[in-house]
Coordinates of C-alpha atoms and ligand atoms in Angstrom, one line a residue:
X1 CA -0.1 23.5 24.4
X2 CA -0.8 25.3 27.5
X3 CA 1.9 27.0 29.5
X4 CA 1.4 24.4 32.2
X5 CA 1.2 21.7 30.1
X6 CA 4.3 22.8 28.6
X7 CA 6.6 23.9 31.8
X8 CA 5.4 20.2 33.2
X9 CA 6.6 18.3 29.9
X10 CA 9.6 20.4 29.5
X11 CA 10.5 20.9 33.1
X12 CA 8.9 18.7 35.4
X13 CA 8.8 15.4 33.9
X14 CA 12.7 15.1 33.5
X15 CA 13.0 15.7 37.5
X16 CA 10.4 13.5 38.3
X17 CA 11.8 10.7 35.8
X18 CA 15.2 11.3 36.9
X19 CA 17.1 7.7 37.5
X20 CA 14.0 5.8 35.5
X21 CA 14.8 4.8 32.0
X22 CA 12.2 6.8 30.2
X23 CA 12.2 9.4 27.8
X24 CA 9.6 12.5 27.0
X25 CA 7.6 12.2 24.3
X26 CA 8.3 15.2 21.8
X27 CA 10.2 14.4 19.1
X28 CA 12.3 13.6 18.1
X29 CA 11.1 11.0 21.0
X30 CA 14.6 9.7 21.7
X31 CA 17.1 12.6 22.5
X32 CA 20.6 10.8 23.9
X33 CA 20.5 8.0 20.9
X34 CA 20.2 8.0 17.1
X35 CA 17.7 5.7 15.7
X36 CA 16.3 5.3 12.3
X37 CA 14.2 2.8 10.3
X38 CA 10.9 2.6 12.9
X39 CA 9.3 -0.7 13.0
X40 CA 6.5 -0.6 15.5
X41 CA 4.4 -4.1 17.0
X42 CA 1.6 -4.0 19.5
X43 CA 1.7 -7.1 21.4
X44 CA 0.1 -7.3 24.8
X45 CA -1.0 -4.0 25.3
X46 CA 2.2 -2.8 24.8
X47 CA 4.3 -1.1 21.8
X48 CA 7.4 -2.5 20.9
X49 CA 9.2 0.0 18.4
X50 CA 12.6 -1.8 16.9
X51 CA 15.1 0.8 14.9
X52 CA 18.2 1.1 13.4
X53 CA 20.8 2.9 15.4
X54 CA 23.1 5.4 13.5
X55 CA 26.2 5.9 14.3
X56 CA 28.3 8.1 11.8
X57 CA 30.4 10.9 13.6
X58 CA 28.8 13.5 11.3
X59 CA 26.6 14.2 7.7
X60 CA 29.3 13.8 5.7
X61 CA 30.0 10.3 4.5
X62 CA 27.4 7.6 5.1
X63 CA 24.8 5.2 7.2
X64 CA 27.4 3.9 9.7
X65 CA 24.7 1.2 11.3
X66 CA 25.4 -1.5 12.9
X67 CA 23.3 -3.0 15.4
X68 CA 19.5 -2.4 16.1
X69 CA 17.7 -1.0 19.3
X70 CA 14.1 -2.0 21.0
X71 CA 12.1 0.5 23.0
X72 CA 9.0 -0.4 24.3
X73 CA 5.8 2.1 25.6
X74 CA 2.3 1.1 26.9
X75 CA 1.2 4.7 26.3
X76 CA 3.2 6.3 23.0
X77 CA 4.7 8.8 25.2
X78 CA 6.8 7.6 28.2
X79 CA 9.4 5.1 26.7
X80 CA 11.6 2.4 28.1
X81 CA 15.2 1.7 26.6
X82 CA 16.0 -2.1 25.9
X83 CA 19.6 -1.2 24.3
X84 CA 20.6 -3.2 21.2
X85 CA 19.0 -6.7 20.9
X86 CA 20.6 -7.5 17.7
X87 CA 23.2 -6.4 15.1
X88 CA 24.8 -8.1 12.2
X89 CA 27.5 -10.3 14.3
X90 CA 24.5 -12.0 15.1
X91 CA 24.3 -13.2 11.0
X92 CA 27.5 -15.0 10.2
X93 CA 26.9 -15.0 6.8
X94 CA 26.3 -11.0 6.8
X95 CA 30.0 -8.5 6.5
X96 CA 27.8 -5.4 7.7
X97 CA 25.1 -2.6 7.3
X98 CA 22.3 -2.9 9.8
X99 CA 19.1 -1.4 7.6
X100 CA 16.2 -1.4 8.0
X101 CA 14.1 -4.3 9.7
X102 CA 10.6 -5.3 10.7
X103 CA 9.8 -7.7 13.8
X104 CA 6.2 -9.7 14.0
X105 CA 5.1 -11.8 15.7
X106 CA 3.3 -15.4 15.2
X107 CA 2.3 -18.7 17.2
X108 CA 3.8 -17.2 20.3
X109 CA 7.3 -16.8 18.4
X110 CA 8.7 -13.2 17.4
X111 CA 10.2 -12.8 13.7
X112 CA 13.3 -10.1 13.4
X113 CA 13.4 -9.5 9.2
X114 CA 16.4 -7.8 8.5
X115 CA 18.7 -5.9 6.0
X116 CA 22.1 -6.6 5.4
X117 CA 24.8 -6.6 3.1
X118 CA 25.9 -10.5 2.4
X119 CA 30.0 -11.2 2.9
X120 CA 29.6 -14.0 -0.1
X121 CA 26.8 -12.7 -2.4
X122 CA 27.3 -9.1 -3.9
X123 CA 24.7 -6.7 -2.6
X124 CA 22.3 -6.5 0.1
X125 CA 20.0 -9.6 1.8
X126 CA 17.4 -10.0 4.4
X127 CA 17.9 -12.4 7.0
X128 CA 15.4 -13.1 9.6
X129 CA 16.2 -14.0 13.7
X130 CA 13.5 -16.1 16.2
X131 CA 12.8 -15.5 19.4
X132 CA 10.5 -16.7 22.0
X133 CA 9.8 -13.1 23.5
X134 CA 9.7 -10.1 22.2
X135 CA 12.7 -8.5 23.7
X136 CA 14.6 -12.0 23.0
X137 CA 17.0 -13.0 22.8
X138 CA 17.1 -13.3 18.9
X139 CA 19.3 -15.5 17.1
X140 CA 19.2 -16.5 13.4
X141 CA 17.0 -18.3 12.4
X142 CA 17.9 -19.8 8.9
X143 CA 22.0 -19.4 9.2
X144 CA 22.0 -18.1 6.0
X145 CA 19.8 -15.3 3.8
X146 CA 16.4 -15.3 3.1
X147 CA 16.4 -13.4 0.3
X148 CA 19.7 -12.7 -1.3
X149 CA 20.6 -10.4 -4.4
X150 CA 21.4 -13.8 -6.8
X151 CA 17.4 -14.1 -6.4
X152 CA 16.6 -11.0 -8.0
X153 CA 18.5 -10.4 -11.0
X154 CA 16.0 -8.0 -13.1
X155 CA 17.5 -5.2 -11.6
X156 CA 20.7 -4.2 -12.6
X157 CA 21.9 -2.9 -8.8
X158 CA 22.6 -4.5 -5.6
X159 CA 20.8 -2.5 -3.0
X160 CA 17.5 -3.8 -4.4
X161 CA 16.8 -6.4 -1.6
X162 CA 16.1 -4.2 1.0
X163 CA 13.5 -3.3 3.8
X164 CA 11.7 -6.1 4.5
X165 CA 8.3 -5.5 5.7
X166 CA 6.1 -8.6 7.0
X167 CA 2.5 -9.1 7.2
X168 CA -0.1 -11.9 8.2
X169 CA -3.8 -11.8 6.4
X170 CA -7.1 -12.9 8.0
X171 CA -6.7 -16.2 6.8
X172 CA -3.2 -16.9 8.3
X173 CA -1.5 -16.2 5.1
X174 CA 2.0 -14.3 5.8
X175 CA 3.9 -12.2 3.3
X176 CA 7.1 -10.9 2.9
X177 CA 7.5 -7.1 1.3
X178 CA 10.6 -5.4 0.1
X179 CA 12.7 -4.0 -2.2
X180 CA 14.4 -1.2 -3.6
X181 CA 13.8 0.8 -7.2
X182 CA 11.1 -2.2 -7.5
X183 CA 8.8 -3.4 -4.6
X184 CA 8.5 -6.8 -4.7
X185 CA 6.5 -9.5 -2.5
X186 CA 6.4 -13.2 -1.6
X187 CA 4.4 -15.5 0.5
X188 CA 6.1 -16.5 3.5
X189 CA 5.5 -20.3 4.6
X190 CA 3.7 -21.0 8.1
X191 CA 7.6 -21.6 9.7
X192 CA 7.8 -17.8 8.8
X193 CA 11.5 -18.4 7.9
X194 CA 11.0 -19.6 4.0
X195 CA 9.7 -18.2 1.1
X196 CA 6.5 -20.1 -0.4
X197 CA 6.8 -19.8 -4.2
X198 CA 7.8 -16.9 -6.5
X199 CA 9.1 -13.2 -5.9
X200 CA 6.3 -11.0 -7.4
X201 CA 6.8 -7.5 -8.4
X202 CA 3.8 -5.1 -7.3
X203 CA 2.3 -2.4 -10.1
X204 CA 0.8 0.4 -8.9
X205 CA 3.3 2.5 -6.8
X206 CA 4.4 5.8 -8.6
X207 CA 8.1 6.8 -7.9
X208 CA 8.8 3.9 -5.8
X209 CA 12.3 4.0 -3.7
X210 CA 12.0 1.9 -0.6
X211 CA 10.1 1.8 2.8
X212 CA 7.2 -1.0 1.8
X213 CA 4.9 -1.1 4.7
X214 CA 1.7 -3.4 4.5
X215 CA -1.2 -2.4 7.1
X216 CA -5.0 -3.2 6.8
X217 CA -7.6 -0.6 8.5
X218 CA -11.3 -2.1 8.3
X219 CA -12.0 -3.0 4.8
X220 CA -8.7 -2.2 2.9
X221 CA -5.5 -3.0 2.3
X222 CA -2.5 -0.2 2.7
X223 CA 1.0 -0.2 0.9
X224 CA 2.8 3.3 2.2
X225 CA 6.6 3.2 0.8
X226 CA 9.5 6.1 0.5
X227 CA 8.9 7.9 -3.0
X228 CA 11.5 9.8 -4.7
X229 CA 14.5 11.2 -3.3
X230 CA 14.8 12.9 -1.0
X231 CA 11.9 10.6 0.0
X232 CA 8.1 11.7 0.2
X233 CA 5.8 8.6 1.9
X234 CA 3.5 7.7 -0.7
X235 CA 0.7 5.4 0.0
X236 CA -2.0 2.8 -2.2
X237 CA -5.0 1.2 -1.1
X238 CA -6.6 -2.2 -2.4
X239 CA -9.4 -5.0 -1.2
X240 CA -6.2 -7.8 -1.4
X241 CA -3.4 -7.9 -0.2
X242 CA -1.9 -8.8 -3.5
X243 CA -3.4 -5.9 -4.9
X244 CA -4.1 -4.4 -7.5
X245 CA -3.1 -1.4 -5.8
X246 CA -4.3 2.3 -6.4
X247 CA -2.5 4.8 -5.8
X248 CA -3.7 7.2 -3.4
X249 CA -1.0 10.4 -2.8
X250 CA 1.3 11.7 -0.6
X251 CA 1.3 11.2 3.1
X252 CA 4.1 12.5 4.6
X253 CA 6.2 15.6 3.5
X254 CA 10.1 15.6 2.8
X255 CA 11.7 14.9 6.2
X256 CA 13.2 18.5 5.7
X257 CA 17.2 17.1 7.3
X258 CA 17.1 13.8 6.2
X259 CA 16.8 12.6 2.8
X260 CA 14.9 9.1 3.7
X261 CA 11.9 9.3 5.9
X262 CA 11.1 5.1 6.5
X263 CA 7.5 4.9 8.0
X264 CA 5.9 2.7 10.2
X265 CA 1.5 2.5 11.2
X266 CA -0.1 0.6 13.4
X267 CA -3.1 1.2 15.8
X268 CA -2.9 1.0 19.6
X269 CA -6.0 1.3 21.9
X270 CA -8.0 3.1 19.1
X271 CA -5.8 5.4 17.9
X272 CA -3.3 5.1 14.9
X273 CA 0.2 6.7 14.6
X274 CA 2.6 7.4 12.2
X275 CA 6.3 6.5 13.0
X276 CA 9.1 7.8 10.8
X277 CA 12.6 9.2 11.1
X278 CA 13.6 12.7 10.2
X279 CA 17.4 14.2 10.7
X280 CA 16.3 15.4 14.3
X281 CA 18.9 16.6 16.2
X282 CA 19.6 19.5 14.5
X283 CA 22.3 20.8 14.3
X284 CA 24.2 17.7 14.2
X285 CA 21.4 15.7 13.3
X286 CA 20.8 14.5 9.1
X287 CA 20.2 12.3 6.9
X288 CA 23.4 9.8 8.4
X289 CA 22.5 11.0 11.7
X290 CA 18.7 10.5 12.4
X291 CA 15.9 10.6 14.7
X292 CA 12.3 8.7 15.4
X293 CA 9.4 10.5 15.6
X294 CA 5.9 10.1 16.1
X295 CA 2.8 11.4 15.1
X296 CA -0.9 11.0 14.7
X297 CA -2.6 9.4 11.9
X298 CA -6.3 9.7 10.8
X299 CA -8.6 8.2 8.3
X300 CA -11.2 9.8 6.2
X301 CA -14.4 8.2 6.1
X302 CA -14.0 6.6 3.2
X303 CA -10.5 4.7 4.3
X304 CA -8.3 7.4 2.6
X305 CA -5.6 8.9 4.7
X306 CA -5.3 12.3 6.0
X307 CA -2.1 14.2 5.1
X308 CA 0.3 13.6 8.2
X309 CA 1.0 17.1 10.0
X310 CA 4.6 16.3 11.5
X311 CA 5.1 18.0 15.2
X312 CA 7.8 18.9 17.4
X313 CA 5.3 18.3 20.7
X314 CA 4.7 14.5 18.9
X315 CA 1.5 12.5 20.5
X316 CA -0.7 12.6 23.5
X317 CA -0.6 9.7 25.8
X318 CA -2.8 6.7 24.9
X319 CA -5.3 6.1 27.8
Ligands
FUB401 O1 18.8 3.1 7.1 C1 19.4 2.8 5.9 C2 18.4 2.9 4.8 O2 17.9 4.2 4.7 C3 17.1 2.1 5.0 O3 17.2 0.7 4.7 C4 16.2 2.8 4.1 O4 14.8 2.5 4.3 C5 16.5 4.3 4.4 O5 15.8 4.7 5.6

């Protein structure tokens, strides 16, 4: 980065932006609020990146989450702040812990999956919350869980329905992905709010923790998840959608501060980024306390993925 380019990011733009509500770009690429669990949507020409907002005091006991946060950006770099759009008051039938979440959209409607911990069923569920617009306002859709721990019982925890992580084929086809220790899918009906036939488990994905994400780039099929823990992203490739998948590697390094990582791809105006959280504000920053960052991701030319090289200076506007 030049020294002018540098001065004006570091200097400059804060004065210029002063009174708009916009943030720089480097990352972490939020500095005055704690987010975590990236879920980005391009809709419109425009980015809409939902998180989960941390709020323990410090590193030493837990996730304290719960509400989540919506940001949108029509270039990657200069981002507006929507505040919280939706938190677990908003599930009736939820007691608490806002994890992760994925929104997309379909038939003009916007689909909020979420992670919660259920007041009546031990363990964690996903819930899901409609909305007309992307910014809302969301409300529940169902009134009770999509997918609740009493539906997955070959696991002997409770934190194994977790994540949830939507995607929509070619031929209208929407799934649901998720999971903890095992990643699991289903089909999703056309109403988006009901499962359509069995839970499947997915083979293929080595050291599997968390952090599904389902992408397509041209020809393939993409299934990155949190290996491990602390947590590398891992990723597999495959011609379907419900597989069989092959491994592929390691795409992103340990988040150094932060023992989970949770990922999040998608391609805006040509170019595709990597979205993940990392413990950023160091020194108070960690694996309770963490940050979203962004960075550039780029095929090889036969559909692999290049190794992500995480930055401090994060992206270069999109055009
Ligand atoms: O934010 C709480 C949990 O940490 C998420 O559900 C996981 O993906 C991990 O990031």
């Amino acid at each position: 980065m030049s020294i002018i380019r540098s001065f004006a990011r570091r200097a400059l733009l804060p004065l210029i932006l002063v009174g708009a509500p916009t943030v720089q770009a480097d990352n972490p690429i939020f500095k005055d609020v704690l987010t975590a669990d990236p879920a980005a949507m391009v809709h419109d020409g425009t980015v809409y990146l939902y998180t989960g907002h941390d709020e323990a005091k410090d590193n030493t006991k837990f996730y304290e989450m719960h509400k989540w946060l919506v940001f949108s950006s029509t270039d990657m770099v200069n981002w507006q702040e929507h505040g919280p759009k939706l938190s677990v008051k908003d599930f009736k039938w939820a007691k608490g812990d806002a994890w992760a979440a994925h929104v997309i959209e379909r038939g003009g409607k916007f689909y909020w999956y979420v992670t919660v911990r259920h007041a009546t069923i031990n363990g964690f569920a996903i819930g899901v919350a409609v909305a007309d617009r992307p910014l809302g306002p969301f409300k529940d859709a169902l009134g009770k869980a999509l997918v609740s721990n009493d539906m997955t019982t070959d696991t002997n925890i409770d934190w194994d329905d977790l994540d949830p992580a939507a995607f929509i084929d070619d031929d209208g086809q929407a799934y649901l992905f998720w999971g903890n220790t095992k990643p699991r899918y289903a089909k999703l009906k056309d109403n988006m709010i009901e499962l359509d036939g069995p839970i499947h488990s997915i083979e293929g994905l080595p050291n599997f923790t968390e952090a599904l994400w389902a992408h397509k780039h041209g020809e393939y099929y993409y299934l990155t998840y949190a290996m491990g823990f602390p947590e590398k992203i891992g990723y597999a490739m495959s011609k379907s959608i419900t597989g069989p998948w092959e491994y592929k590697g390691i795409l992103n390094e340990l988040a150094g501060n932060s023992n989970t990582n949770h990922q999040s791809i998608i391609e805006f105006k040509g170019r595709s980024f990597f979205i993940y959280h990392t413990g950023g504000h160091v020194p108070d920053g960690g694996s309770f306390r963490r940050s979203v960052a962004i960075d550039d991701l780029h095929y090889n030319p036969d559909g692999t993925i290049k190794r992500i090289v995480m930055t401090t200076e994060g992206v270069a506007p999109v055009k």
